[in-house]
Tab-separated table of N, CA and C in Angstrom:
chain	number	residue	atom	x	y	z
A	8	UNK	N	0.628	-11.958	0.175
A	8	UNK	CA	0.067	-10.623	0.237
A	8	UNK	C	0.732	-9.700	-0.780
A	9	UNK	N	1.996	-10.300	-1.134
A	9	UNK	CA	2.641	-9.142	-2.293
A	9	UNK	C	2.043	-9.238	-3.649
A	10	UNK	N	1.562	-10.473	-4.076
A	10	UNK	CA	0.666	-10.692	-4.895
A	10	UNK	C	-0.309	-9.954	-5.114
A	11	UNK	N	-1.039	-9.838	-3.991
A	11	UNK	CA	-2.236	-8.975	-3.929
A	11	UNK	C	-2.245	-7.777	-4.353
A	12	UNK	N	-0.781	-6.831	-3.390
A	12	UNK	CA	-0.362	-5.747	-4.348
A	12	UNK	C	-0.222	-5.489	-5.772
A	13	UNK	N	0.653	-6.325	-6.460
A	13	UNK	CA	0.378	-6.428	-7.551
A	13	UNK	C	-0.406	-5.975	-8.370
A	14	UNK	N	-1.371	-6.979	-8.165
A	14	UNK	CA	-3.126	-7.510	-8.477
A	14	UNK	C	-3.385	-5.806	-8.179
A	15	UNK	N	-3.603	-5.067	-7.356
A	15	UNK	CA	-4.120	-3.354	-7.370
A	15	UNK	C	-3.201	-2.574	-8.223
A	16	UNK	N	-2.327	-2.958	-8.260
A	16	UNK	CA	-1.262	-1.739	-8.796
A	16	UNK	C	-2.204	-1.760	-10.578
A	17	UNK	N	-2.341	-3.276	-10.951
A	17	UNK	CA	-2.521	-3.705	-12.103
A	17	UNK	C	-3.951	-2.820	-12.339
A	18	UNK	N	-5.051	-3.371	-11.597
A	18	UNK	CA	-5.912	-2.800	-11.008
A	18	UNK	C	-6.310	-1.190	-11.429
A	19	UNK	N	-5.355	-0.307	-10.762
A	19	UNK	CA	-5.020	1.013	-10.913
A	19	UNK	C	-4.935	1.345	-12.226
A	20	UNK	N	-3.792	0.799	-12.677
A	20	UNK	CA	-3.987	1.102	-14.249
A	20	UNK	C	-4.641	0.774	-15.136
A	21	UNK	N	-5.766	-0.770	-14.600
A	21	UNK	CA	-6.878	-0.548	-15.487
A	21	UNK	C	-7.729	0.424	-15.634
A	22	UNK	N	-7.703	1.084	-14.541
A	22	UNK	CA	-8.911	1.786	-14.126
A	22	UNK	C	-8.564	3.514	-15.313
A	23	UNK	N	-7.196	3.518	-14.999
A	23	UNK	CA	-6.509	4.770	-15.816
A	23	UNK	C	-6.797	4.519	-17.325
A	24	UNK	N	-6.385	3.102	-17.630
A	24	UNK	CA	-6.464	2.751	-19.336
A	24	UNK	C	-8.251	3.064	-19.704
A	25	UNK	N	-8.913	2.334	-18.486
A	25	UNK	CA	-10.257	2.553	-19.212
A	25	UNK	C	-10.909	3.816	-18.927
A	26	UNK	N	-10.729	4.867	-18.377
A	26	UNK	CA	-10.961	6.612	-18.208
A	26	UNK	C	-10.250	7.190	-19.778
A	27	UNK	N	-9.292	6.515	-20.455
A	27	UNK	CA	-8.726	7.347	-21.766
A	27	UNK	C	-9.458	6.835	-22.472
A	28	UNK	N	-10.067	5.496	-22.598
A	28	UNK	CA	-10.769	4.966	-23.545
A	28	UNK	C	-12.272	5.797	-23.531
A	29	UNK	N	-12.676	5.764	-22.200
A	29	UNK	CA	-14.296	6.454	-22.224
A	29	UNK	C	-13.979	7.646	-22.876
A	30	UNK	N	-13.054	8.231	-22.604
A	30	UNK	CA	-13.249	9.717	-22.581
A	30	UNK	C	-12.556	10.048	-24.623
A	31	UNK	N	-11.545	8.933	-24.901
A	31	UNK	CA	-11.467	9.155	-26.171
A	31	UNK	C	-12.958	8.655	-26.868
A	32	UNK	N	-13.426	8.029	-26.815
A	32	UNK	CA	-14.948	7.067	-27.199
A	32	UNK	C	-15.966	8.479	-27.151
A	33	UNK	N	-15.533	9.187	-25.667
A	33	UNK	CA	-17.027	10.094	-25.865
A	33	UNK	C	-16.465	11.282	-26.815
A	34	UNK	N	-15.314	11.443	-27.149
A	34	UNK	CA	-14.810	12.911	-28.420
A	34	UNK	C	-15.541	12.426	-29.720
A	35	UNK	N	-15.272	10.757	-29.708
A	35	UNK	CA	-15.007	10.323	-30.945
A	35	UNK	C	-16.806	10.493	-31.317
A	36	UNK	N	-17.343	9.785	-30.237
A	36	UNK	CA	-19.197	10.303	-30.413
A	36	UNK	C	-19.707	11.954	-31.263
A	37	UNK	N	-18.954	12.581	-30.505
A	37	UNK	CA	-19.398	14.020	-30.451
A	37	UNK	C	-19.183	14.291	-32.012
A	38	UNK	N	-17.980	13.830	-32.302
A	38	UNK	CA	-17.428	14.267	-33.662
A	38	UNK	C	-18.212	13.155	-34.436
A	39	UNK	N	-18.415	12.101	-34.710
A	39	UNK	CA	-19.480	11.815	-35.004
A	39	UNK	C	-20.816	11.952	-35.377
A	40	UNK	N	-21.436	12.449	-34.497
A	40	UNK	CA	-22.712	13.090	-34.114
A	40	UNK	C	-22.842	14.650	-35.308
A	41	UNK	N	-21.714	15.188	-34.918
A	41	UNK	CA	-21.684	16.723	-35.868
A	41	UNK	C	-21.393	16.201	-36.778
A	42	UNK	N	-20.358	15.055	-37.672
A	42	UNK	CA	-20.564	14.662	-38.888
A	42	UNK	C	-21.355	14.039	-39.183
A	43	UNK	N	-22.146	13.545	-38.856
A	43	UNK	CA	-23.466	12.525	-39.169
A	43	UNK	C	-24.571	13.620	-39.387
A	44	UNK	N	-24.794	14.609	-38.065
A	44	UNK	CA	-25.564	15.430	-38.552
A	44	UNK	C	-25.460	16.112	-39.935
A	45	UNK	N	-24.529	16.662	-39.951
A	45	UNK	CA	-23.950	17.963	-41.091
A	45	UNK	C	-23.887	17.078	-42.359
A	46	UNK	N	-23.676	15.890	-42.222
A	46	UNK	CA	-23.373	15.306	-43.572
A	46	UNK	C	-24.099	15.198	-44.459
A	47	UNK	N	-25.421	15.152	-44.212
A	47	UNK	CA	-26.648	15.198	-45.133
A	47	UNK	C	-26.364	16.685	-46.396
A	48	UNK	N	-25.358	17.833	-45.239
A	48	UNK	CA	-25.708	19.087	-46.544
A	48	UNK	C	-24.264	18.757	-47.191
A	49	UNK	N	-23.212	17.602	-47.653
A	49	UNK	CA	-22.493	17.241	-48.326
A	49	UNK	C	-23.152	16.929	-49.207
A	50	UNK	N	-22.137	17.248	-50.512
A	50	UNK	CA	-22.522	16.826	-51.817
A	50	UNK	C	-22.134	15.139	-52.008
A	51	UNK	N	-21.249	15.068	-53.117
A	51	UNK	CA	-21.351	13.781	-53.486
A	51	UNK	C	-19.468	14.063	-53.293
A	52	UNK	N	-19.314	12.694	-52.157
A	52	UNK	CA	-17.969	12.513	-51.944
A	52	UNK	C	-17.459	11.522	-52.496
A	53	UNK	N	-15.907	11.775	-53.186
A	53	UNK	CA	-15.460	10.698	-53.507
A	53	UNK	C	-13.888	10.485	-52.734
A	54	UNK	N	-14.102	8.819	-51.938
A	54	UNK	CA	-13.263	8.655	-51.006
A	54	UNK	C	-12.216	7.936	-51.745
A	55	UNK	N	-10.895	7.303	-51.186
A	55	UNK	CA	-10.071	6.424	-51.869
A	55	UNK	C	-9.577	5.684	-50.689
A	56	UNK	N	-10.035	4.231	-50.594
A	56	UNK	CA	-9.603	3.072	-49.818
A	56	UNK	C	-8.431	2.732	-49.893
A	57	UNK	N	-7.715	2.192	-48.879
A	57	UNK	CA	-6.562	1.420	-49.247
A	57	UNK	C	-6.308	0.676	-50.325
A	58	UNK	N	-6.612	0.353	-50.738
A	58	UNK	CA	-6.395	-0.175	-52.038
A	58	UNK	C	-6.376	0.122	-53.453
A	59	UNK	N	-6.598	1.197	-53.368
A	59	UNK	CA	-6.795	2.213	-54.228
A	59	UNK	C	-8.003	2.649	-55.181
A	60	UNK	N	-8.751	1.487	-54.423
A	60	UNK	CA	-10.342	2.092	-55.132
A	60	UNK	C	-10.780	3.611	-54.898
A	61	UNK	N	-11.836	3.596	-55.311
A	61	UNK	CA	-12.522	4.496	-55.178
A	61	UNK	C	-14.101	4.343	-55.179
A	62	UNK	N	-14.274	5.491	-54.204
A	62	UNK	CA	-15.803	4.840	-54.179
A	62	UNK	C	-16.853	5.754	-54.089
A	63	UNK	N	-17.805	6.124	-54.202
A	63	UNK	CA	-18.389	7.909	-53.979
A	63	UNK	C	-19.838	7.251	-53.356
A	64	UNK	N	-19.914	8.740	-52.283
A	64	UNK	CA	-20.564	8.448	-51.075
A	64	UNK	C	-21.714	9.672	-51.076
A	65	UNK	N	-23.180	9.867	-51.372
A	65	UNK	CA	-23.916	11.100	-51.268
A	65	UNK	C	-23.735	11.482	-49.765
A	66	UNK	N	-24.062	12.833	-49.468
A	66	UNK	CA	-24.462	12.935	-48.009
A	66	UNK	C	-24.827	12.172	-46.733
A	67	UNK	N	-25.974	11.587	-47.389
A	67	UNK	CA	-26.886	10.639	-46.459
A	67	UNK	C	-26.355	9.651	-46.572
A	68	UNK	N	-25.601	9.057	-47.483
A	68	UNK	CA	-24.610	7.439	-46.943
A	68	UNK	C	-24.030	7.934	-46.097
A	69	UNK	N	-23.325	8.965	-45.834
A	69	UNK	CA	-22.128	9.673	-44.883
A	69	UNK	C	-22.543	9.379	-43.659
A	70	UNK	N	-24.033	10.084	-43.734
A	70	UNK	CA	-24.545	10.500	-42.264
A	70	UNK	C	-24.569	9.217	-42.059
A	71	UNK	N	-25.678	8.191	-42.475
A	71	UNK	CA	-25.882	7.009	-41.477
A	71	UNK	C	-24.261	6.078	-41.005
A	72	UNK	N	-23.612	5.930	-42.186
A	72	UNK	CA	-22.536	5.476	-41.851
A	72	UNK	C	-21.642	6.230	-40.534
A	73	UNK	N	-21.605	7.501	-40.555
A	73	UNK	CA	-21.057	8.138	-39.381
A	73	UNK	C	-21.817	7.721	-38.244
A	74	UNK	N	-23.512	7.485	-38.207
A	74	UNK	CA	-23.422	7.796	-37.182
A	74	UNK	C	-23.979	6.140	-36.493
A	75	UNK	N	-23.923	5.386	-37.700
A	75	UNK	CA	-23.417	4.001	-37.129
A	75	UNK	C	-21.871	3.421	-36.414
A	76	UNK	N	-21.042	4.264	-36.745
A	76	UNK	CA	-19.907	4.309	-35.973
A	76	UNK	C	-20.065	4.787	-34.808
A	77	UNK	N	-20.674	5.913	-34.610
A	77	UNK	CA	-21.003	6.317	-33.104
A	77	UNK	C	-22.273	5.384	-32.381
A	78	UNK	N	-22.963	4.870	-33.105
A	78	UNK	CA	-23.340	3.305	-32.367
A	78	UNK	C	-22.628	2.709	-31.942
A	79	UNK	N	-21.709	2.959	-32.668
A	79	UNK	CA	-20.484	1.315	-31.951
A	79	UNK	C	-19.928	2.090	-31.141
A	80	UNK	N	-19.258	3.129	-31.276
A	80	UNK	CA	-18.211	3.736	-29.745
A	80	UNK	C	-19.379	3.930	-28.831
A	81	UNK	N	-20.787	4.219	-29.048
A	81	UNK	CA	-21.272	4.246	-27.820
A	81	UNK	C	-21.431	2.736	-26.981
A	82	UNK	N	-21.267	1.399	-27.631
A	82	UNK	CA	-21.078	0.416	-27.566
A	82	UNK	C	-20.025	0.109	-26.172
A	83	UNK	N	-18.868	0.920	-26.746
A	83	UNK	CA	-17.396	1.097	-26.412
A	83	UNK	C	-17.695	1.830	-24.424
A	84	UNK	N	-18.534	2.455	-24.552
A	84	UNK	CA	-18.942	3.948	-23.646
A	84	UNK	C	-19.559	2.621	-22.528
A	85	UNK	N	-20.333	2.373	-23.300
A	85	UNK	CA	-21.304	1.490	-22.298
A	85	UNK	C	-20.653	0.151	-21.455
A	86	UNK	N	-19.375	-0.400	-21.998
A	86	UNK	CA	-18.707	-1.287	-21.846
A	86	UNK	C	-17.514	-0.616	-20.417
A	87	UNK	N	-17.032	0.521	-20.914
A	87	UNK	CA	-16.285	1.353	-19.976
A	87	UNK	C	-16.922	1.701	-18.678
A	88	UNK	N	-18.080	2.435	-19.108
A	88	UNK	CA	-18.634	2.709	-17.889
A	88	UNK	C	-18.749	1.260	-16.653
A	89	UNK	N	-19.388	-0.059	-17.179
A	89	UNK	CA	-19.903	-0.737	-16.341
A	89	UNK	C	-18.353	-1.437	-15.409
A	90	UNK	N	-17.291	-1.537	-16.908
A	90	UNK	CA	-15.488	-1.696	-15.969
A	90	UNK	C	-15.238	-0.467	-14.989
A	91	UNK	N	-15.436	0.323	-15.352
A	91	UNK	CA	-15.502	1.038	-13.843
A	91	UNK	C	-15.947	1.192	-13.285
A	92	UNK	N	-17.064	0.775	-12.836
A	92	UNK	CA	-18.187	0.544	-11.854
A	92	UNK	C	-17.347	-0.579	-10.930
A	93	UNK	N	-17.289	-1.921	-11.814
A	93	UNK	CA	-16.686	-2.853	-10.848
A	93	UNK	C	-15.539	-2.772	-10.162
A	94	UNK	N	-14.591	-1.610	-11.317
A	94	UNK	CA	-13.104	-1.480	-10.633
A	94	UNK	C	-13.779	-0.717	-8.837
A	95	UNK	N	-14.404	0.199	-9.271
A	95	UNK	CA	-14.763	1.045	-7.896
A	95	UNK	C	-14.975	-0.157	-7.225
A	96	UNK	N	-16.552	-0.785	-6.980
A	96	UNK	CA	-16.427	-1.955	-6.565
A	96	UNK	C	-15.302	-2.902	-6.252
A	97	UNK	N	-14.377	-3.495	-6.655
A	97	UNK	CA	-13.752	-3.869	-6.435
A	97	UNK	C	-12.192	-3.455	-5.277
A	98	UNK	N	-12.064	-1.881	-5.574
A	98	UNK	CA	-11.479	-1.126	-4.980
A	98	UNK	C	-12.161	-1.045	-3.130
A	99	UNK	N	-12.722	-0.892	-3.274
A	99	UNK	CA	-13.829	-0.839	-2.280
A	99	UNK	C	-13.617	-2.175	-1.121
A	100	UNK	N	-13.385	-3.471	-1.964
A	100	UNK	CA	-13.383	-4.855	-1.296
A	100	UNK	C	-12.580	-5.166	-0.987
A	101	UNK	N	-11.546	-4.296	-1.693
A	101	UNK	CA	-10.224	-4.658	-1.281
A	101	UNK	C	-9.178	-5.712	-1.821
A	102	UNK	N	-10.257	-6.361	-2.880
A	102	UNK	CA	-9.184	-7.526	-3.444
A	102	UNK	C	-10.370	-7.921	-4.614
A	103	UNK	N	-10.142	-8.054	-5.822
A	103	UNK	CA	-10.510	-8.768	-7.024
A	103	UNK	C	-11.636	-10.017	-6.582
A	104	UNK	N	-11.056	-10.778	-5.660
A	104	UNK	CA	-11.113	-12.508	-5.683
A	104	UNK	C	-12.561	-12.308	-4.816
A	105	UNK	N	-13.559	-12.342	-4.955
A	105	UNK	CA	-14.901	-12.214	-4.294
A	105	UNK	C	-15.781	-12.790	-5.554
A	106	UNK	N	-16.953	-13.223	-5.019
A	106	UNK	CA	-17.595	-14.202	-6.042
A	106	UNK	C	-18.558	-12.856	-6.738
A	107	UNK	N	-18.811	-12.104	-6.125
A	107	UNK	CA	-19.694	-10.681	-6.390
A	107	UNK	C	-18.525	-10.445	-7.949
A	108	UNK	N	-17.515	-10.362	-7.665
A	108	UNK	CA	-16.433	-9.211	-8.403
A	108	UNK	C	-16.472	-10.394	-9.771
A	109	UNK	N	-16.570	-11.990	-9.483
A	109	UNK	CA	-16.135	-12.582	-10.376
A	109	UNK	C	-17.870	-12.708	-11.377
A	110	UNK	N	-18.290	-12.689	-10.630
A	110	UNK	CA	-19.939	-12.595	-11.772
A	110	UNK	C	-19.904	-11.505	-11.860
A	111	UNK	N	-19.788	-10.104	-11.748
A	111	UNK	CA	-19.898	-9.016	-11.936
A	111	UNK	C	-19.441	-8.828	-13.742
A	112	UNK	N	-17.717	-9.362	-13.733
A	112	UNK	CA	-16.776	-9.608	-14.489
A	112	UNK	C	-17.562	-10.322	-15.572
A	113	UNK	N	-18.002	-11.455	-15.193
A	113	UNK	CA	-18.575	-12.040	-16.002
A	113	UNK	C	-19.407	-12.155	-17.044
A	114	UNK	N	-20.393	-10.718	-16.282
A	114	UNK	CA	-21.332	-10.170	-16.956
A	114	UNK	C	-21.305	-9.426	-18.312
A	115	UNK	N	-19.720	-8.422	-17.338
A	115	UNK	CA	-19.817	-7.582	-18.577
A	115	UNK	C	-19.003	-8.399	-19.666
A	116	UNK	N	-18.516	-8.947	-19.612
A	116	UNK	CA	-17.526	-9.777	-20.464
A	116	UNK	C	-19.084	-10.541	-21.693
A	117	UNK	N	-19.753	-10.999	-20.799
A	117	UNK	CA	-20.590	-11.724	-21.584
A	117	UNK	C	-21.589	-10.727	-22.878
A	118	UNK	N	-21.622	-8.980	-22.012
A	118	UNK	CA	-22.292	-7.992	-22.804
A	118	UNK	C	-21.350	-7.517	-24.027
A	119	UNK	N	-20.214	-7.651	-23.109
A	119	UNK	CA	-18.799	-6.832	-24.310
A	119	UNK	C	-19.003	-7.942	-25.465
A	120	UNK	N	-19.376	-9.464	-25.364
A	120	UNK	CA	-19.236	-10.074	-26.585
A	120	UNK	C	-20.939	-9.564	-27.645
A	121	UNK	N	-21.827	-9.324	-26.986
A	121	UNK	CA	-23.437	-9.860	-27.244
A	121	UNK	C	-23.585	-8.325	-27.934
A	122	UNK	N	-23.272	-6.990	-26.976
A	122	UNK	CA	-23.615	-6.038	-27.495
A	122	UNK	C	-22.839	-5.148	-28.665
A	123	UNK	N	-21.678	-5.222	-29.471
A	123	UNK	CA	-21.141	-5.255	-30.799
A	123	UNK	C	-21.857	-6.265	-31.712
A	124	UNK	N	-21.859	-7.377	-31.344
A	124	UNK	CA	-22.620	-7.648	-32.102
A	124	UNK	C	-23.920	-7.574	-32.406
A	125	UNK	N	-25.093	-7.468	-31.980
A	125	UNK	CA	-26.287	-6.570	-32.195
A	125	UNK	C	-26.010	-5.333	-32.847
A	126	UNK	N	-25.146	-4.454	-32.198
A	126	UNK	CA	-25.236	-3.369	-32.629
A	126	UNK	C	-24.550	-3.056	-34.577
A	127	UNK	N	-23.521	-3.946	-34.341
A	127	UNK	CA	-22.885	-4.276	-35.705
A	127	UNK	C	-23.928	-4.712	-36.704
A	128	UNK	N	-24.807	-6.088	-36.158
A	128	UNK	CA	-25.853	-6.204	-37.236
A	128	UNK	C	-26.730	-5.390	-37.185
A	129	UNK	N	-27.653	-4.552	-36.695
A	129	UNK	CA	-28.197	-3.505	-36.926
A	129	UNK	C	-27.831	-2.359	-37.885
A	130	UNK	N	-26.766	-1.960	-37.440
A	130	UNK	CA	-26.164	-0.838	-38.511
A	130	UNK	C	-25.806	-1.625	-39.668
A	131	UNK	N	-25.553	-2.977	-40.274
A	131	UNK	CA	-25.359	-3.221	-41.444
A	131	UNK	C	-26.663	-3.055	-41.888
A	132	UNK	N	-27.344	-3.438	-41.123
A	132	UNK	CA	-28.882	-3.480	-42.185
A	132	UNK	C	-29.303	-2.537	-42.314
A	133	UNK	N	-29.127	-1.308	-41.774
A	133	UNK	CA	-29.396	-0.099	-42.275
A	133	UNK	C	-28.644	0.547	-43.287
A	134	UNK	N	-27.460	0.266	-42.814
A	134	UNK	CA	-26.295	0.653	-44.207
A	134	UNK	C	-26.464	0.322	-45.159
A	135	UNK	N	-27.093	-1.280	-45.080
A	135	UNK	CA	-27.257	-1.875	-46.480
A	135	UNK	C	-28.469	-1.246	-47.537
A	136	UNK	N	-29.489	-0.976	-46.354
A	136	UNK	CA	-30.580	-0.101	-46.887
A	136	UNK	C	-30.366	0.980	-47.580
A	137	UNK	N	-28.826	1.481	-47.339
A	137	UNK	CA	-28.693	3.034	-48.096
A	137	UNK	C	-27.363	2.699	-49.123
A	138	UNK	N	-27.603	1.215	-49.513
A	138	UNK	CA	-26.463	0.520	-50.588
A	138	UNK	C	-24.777	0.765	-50.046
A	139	UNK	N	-24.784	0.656	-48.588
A	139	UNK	CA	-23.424	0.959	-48.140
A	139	UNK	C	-22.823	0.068	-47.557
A	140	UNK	N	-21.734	-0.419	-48.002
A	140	UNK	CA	-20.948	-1.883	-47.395
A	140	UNK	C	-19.970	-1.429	-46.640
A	141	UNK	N	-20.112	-1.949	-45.372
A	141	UNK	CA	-19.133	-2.058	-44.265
A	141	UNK	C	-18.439	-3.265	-44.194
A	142	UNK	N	-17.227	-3.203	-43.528
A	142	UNK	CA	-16.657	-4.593	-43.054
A	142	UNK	C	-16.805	-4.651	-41.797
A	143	UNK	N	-17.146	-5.787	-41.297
A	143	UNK	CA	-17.772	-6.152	-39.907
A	143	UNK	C	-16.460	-6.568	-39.361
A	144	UNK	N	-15.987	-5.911	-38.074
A	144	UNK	CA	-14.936	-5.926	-37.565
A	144	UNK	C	-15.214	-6.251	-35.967
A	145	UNK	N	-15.227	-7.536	-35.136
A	145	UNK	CA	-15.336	-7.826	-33.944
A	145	UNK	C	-13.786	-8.263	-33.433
A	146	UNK	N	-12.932	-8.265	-33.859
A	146	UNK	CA	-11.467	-8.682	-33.142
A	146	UNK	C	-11.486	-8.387	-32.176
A	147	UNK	N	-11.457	-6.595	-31.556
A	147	UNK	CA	-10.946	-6.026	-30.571
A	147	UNK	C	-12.203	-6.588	-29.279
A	148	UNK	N	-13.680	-6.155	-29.745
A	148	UNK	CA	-14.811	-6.946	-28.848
A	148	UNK	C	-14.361	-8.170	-28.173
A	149	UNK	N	-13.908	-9.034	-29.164
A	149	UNK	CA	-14.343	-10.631	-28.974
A	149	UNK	C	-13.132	-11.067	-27.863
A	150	UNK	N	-11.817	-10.368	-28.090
A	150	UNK	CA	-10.831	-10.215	-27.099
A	150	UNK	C	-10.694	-9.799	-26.076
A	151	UNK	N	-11.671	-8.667	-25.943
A	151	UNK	CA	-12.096	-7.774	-24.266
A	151	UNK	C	-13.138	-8.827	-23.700
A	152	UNK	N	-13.913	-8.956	-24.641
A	152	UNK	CA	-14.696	-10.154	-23.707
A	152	UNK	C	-14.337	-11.681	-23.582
A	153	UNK	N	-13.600	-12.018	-24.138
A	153	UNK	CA	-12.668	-13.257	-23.669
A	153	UNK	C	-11.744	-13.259	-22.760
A	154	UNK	N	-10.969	-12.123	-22.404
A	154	UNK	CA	-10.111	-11.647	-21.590
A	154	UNK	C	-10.890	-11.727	-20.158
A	155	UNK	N	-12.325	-10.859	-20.364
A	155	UNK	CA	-12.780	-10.412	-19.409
A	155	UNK	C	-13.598	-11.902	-18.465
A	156	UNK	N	-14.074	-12.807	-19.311
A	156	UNK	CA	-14.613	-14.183	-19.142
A	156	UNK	C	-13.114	-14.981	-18.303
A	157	UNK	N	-12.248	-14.913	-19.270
A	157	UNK	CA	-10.942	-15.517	-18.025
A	157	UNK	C	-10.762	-14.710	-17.071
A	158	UNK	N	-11.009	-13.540	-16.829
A	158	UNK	CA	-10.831	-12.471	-15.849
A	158	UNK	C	-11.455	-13.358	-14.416
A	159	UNK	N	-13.235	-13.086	-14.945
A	159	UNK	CA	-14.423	-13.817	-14.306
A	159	UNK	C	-13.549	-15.282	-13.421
A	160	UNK	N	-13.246	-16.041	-14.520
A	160	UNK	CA	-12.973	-17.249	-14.104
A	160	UNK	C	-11.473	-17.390	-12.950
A	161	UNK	N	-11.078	-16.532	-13.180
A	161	UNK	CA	-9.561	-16.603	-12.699
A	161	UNK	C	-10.066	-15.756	-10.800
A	162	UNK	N	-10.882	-15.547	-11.208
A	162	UNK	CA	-11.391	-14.286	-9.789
A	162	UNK	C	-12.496	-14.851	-8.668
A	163	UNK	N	-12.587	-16.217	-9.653
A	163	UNK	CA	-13.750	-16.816	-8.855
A	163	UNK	C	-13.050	-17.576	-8.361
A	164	UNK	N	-11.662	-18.155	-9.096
A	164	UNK	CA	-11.006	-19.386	-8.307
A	164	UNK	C	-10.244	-18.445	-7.186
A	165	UNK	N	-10.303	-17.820	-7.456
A	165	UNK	CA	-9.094	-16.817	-6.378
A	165	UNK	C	-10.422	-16.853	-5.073
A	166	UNK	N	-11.438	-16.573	-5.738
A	166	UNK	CA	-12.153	-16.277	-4.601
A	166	UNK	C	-12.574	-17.386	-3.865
A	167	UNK	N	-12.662	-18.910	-4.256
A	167	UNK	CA	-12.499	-19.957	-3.418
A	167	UNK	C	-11.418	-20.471	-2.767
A	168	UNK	N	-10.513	-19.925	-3.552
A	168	UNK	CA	-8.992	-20.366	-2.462
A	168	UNK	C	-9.115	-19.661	-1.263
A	169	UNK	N	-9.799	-18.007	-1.494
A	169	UNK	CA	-9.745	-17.133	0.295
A	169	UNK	C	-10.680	-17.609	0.759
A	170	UNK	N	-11.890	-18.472	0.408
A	170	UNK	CA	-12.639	-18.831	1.268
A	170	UNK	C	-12.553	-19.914	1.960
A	171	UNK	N	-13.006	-19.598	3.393
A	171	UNK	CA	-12.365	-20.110	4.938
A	171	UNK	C	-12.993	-21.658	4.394
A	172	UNK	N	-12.718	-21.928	4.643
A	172	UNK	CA	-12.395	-23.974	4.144
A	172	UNK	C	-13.186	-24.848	5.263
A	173	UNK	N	-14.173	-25.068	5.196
A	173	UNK	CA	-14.976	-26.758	6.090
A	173	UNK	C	-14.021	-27.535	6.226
A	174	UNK	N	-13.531	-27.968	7.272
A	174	UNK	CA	-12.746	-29.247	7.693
A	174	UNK	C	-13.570	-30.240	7.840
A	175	UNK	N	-12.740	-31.614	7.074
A	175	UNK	CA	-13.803	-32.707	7.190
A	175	UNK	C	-13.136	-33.561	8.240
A	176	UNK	N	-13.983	-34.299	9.284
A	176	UNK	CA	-13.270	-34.862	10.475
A	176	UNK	C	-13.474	-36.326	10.107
């Protein structure tokens, strides 16, 4: 049973880590959104990459590129929201290890991998349409939803170990 504690305490602070994430994700939208809008009345920007290029960007590359980034944090938004849905859920049951909590898990784990990527190829092909190269970046995705898939898996076995056991005579 101290285990179990644990398992909530851990729990708890997921629930805290993913409320800073929504709530940094929804600033990062907003600011987004007003630069994506506004960016169209920019002139012609010239940025400097790490590397020391340089590269110049009209208005309207700005905008779509901005507000293909706020595609992706809304990506981010949509992923948060549904982890706290289950944390509630889960809070609620009283313990992780339920077959509900472990397909639940599963799900989103399976969206956190499926929906960056859609959304990533979409906005390249529009970017590309306005001659603008992005680097396609899934690390952080592909890790929340791998995490979240062992999550699934680790929650389902938990949830057959609490379940009351058929004796065979």
């Amino acid at each position: 049973m101290n285990s179990l504690i644990t398992v909530q305490k851990w729990m708890k602070a997921a629930k805290i880590i993913t409320v800073i994430i929504l709530v940094a994700c929804i600033v990062g939208i907003v600011f987004a959104l007003y630069a994506g809008l506004t960016g169209a009345t920019f002139g012609l920007i010239d940025l400097v990459i790490a590397g020391g290029e340089g590269i110049s960007l009209n208005g309207t590359q700005i905008s779509v590129a901005v507000l293909c980034a706020a595609a992706e944090l809304a990506v981010s938004v949509v992923i948060a929201i549904l982890i706290l849905g289950y944390l509630k859920k889960e809070k609620a049951a009283g313990t992780p290890f339920t077959f509900e909590g472990a397909r639940n898990i599963r799900k989103i784990g399976i969206l956190a991998l499926v929906l960056p990527i859609v959304v990533q190829f979409i906005c390249s092909l529009i970017e590309s349409s306005y001659s603008i190269t992005s680097e396609v970046g899934f690390d952080v995705n592909i890790t929340l939803a791998l995490f979240l898939l062992f999550l699934s898996a680790l929650f389902n076995h938990g949830a057959e170990l609490s379940a009351p056991q058929d004796e065979e005579l």
